[in-house]
Coordinates of C-alpha atoms in Angstrom, one line a residue:
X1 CA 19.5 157.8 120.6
X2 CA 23.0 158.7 120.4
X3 CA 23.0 158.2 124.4
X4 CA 21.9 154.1 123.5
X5 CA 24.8 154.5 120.6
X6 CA 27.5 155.1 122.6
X7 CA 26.4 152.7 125.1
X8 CA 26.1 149.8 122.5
X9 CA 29.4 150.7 121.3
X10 CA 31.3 150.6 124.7
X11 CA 29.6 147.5 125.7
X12 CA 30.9 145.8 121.8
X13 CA 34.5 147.1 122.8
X14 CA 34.1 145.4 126.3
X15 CA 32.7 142.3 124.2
X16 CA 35.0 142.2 121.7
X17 CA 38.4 142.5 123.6
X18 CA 36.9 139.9 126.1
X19 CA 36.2 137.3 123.7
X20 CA 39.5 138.1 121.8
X21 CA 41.1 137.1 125.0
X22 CA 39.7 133.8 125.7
X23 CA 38.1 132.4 122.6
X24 CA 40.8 130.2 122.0
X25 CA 40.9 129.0 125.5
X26 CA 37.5 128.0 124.3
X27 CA 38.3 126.6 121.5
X28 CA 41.4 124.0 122.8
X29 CA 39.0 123.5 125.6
X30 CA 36.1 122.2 123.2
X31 CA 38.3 120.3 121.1
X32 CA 40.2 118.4 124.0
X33 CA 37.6 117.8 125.5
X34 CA 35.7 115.7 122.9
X35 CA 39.1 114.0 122.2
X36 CA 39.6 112.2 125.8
X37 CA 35.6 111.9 125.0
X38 CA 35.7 110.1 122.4
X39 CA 39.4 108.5 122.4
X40 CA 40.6 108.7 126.6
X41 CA 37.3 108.4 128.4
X42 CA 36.9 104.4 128.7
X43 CA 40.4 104.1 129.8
X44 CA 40.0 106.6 132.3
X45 CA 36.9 104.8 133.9
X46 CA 38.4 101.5 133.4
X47 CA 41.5 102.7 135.3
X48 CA 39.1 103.7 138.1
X49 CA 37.4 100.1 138.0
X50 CA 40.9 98.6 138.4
X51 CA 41.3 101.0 141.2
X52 CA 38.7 99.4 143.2
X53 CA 40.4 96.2 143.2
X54 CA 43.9 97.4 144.6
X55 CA 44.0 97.2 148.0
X56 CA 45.2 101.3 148.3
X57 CA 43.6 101.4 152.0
X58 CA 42.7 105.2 152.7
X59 CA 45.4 106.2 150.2
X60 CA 42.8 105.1 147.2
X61 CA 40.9 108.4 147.4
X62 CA 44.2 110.0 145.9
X63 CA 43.8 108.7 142.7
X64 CA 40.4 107.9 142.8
X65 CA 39.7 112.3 142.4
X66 CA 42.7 112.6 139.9
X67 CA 40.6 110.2 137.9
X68 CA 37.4 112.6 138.7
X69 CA 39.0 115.4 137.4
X70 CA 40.4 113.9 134.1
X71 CA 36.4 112.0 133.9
X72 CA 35.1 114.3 131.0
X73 CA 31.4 113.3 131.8
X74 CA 28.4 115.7 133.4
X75 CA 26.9 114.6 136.6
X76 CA 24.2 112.9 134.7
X77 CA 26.5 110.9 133.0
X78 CA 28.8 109.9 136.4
X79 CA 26.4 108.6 138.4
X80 CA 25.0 105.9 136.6
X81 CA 28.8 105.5 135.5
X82 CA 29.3 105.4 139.5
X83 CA 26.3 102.7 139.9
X84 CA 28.2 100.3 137.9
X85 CA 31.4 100.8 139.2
X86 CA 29.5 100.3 142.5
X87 CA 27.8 97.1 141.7
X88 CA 31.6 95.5 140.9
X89 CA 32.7 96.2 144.5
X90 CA 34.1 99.9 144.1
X91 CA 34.2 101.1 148.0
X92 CA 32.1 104.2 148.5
X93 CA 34.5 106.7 149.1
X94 CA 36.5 106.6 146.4
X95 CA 33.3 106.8 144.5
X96 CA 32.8 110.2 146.5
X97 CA 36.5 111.3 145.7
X98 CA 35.8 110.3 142.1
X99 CA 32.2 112.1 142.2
X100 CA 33.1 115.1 144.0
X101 CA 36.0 116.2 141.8
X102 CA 34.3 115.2 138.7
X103 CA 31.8 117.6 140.1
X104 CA 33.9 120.5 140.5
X105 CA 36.1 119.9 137.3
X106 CA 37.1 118.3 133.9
X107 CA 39.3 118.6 131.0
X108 CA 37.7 121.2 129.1
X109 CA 37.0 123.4 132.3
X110 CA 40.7 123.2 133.3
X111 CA 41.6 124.2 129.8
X112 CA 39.1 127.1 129.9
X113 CA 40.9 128.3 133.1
X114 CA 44.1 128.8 131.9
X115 CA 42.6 131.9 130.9
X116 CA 43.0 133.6 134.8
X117 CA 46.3 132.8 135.0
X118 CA 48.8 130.4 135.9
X119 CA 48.3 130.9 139.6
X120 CA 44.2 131.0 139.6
X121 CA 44.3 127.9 137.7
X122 CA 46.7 126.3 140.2
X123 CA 44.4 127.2 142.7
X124 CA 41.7 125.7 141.0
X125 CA 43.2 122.2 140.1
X126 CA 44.4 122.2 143.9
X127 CA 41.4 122.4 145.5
X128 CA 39.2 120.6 143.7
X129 CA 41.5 117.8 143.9
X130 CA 42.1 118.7 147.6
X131 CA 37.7 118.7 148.0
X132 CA 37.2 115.2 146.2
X133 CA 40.2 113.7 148.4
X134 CA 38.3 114.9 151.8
X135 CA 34.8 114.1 150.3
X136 CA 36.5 110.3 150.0
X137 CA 37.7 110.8 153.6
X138 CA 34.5 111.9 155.1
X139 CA 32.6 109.1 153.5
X140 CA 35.4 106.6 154.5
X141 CA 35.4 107.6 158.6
X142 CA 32.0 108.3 158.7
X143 CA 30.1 106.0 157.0
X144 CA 33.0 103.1 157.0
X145 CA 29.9 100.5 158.0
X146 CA 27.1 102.4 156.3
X147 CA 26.7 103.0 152.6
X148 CA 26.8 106.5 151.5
X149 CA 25.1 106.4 148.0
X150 CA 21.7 104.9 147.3
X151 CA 22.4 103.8 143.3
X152 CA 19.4 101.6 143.3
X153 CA 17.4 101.6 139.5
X154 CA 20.6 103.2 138.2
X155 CA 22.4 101.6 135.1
X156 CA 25.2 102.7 133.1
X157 CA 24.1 104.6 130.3
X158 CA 25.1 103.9 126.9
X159 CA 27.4 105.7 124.8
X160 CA 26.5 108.3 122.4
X161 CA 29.6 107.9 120.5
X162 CA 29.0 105.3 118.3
X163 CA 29.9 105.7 114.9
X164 CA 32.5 103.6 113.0
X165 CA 34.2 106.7 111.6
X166 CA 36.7 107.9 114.5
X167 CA 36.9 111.2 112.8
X168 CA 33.2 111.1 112.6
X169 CA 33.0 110.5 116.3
X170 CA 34.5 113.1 117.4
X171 CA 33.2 115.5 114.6
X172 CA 29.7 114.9 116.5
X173 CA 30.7 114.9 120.0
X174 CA 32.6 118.5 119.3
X175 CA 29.5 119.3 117.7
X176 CA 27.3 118.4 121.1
X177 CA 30.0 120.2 123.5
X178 CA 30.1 123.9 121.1
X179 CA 25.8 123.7 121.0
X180 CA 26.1 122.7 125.1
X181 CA 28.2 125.8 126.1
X182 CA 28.8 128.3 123.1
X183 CA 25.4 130.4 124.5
X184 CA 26.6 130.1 128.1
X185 CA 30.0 131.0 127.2
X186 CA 29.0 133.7 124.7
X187 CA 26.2 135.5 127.6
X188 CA 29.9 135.3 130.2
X189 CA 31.4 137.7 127.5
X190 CA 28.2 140.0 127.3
X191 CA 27.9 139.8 131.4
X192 CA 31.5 140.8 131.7
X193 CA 31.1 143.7 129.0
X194 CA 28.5 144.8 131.3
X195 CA 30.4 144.8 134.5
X196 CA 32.9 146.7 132.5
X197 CA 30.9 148.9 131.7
X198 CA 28.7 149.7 134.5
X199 CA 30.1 148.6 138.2
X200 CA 33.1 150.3 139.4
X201 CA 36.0 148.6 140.1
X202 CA 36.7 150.1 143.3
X203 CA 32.8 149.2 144.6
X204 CA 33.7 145.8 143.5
X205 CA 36.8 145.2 145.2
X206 CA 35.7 146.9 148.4
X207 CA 33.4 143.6 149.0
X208 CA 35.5 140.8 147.2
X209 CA 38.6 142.3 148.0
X210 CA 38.3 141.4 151.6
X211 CA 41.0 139.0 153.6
X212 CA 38.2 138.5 156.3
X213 CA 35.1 136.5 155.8
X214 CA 32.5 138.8 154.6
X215 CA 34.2 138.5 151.2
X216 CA 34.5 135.1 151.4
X217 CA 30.8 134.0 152.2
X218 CA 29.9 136.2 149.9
X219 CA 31.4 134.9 146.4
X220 CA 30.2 131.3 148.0
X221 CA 27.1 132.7 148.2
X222 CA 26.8 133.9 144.7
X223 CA 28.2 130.9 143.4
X224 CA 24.9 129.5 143.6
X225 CA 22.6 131.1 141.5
X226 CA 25.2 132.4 139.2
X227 CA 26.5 129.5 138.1
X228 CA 24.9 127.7 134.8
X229 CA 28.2 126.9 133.1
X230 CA 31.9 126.1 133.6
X231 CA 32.6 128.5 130.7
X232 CA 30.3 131.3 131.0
X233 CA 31.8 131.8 134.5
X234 CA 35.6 132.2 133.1
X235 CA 35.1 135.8 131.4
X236 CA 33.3 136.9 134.7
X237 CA 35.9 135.8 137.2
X238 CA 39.1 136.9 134.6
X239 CA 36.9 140.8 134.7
X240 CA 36.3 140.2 138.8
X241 CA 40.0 139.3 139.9
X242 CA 40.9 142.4 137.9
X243 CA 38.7 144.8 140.0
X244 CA 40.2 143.9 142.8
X245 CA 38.2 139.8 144.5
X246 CA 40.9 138.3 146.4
X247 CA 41.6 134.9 145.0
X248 CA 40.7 133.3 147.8
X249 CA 37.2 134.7 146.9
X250 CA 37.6 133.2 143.4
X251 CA 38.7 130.3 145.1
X252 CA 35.6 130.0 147.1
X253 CA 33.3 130.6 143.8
X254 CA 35.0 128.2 141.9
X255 CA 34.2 125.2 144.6
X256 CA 30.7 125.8 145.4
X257 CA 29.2 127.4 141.7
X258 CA 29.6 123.7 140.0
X259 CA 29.1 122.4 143.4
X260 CA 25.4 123.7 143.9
X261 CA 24.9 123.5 140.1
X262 CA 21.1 123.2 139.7
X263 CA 21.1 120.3 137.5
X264 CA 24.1 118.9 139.5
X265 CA 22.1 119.1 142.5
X266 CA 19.2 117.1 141.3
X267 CA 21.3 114.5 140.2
X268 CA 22.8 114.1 143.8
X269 CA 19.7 114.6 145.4
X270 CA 18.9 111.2 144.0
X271 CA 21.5 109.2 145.0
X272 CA 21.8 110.8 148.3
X273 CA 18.8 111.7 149.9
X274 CA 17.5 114.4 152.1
X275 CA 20.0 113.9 155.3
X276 CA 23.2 113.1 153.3
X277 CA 22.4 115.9 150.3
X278 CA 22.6 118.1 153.7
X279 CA 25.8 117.1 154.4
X280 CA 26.6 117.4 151.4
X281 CA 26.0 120.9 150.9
X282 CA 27.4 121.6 154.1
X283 CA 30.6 120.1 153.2
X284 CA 31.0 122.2 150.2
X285 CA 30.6 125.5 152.1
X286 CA 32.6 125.1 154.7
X287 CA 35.3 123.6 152.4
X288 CA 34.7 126.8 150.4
X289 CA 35.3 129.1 153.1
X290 CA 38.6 127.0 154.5
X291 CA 39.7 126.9 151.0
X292 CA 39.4 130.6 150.2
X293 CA 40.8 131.6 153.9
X294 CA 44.0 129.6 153.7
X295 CA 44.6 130.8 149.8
X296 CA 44.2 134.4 151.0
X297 CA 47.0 133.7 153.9
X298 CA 49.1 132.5 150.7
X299 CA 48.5 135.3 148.4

C-alpha cells in the first residue's frame, strides 16, 4: 500500500509540473482559436475563394497552404468547405495545398506548440507549410489533366456559429473546443507523468535519438496510432525531446500523427479513393522521413 502511495505521488508531481508548464499554452490556444472561429474564419476562406481567381500559375500553392494553416476547421469541416470552393472553379492543387496543411495544422495547434520551443515550433510551421506546398505541386504535375478529388454529394456545411450575441458566439464555440480536447489534452499530461516516471531517459534516447533512419521510421511509425489529438501530443513530445528524440524525429511525428489521424483518414478516404488515398499516405511518409533527415543535418 505504501508502495501504490509513493507511486501515486510521483506520478501527481510528474502531472502537476507538466500541466503547470503548458496549461496556458492551452488556454491562449483554446481561446484564439474560437476567436479567428467565430470572428477570422470567413475571411480566411473567402481569401482562399479569391485565390482561385488570380491567375498565380504554380506560385498559387504558396498561399493557398498559408491559408490551410490559418483555416481553424477539422477535416470534416474542410472538405465540404473544399467542395464548394471546387464547384466555383478553385484548381485542384491549391485545394490539396489548402487540404494538406490544414491537415497537419491550425491556430490553436500552433499556439499549443510554442510550448517545445522556439525552434520545434519553427520546425513545425516550416514543414507543414513546406508539405501542403508539395502536396499542391504533386497534384498540379501529375494530375494537371485529371481531377484529383472526387467531391461529388458534398455541400458546404452550415455554420454552427449562429447566434446574434458576438460574445455569445464565441462563449459557445470556446465551450465546443475545451469539451473537444480538454480529455485528450489532460490524458497527454497523465501519459507524460508516466513516461516520467517509468521509461528511462537513456532507453529512450538510444532509439529516437538516432541521426540515421531507424529513429526516423520509427517516430513516423508511431505517429499513427498515437495520435488522437493535436494537444494531447504536446506534453508527450515536450517530455520526449527532453530524453534525448532528435528533432528531426519530432519532426517526422509531427507530419504523419495528424496526417494518418483516424478520423482524418476516413474523411479523405472519401474524396479520394483507394488508389489516390495510397498516394496519399505514401506521400506523407516519405515527406516524413525527408523532412526529419534534412532537420537532423540542421540541428
Amino acid at each position: 500500500m505504501n508502495i501504490l502511495r509513493r507511486e501515486l505521488i510521483y506520478i501527481w508531481y510528474y502531472f502537476s509540473v507538466q500541466l503547470e508548464q503548458i496549461f496556458g499554452y492551452w488556454v491562449l490556444g483554446m481561446v484564439l482559436g474560437s476567436v479567428i472561429s467565430v470572428f477570422g474564419k470567413k475571411r480566411i476562406h473567402a481569401a482562399f475563394s479569391r485565390l482561385g481567381e488570380k491567375r498565380l500559375g504554380v506560385l498559387g500553392v504558396i498561399p493557398a497552404s498559408i491559408l490551410g494553416i490559418a483555416s481553424p476547421l477539422c477535416m470534416y469541416g474542410t472538405i465540404p468547405l473544399a467542395a464548394s470552393f471546387s464547384q466555383k472553379g478553385v484548381r485542384d492543387d491549391l485545394l490539396a495545398a489548402f487540404m494538406m496543411s490544414s491537415i497537419l495544422l491550425n491556430p490553436q495547434l500552433l499556439i499549443y506548440s510554442a510550448a517545445l520551443g522556439t525552434t520545434a515550433m519553427a520546425v513545425r510551421v516550416l514543414s507543414c507549410f513546406l508539405c501542403g506546398i508539395g502536396a499542391g505541386l504533386c497534384v498540379r504535375f501529375f494530375y494537371r489533366d485529371n481531377n484529383y478529388f472526387n467531391f461529388s454529394g458534398f455541400q458546404e456545411a452550415e455554420g454552427r456559429d449562429t447566434d446574434p450575441n458576438p460574445l455569445m458566439r464565441f462563449l459557445k464555440n470556446l465551450g465546443r473546443n475545451v469539451r473537444a480536447t480538454a480529455g485528450w489534452f489532460l490524458l497527454g499530461i497523465l501519459l507524460s507523468a508516466l513516461f516520467q516516471r517509468y521509461v528511462p531517459a537513456e532507453a529512450f534516447g538510444s532509439l529516437f535519438g538516432e541521426q540515421g533512419g531507424f529513429g526516423l521510421l520509427l517516430a513516423a511509425t508511431i505517429g499513427v496510432p498515437l495520435y488522437a489529438c493535436g494537444g494531447g501530443t504536446i506534453p508527450l513530445l515536450q517530455q520526449w525531446l527532453a530524453s534525448g528524440m532528435s528533432l528531426g524525429a519530432a519532426a517526422s511525428f509531427m507530419i504523419t500523427g495528424p496526417a494518418t489521424k483516424i478520423t482524418n483518414l476516413g474523411a479523405l478516404k472519401i474524396v479520394l479513393g483507394v488508389r489516390r488515398f495510397a498516394l496519399y499516405l505514401a506521400y506523407v511518409i516519405l515527406f516524413s522521413l525527408a523532412a526529419g533527415f534534412l532537420v537532423n543535418l540542421i540541428f
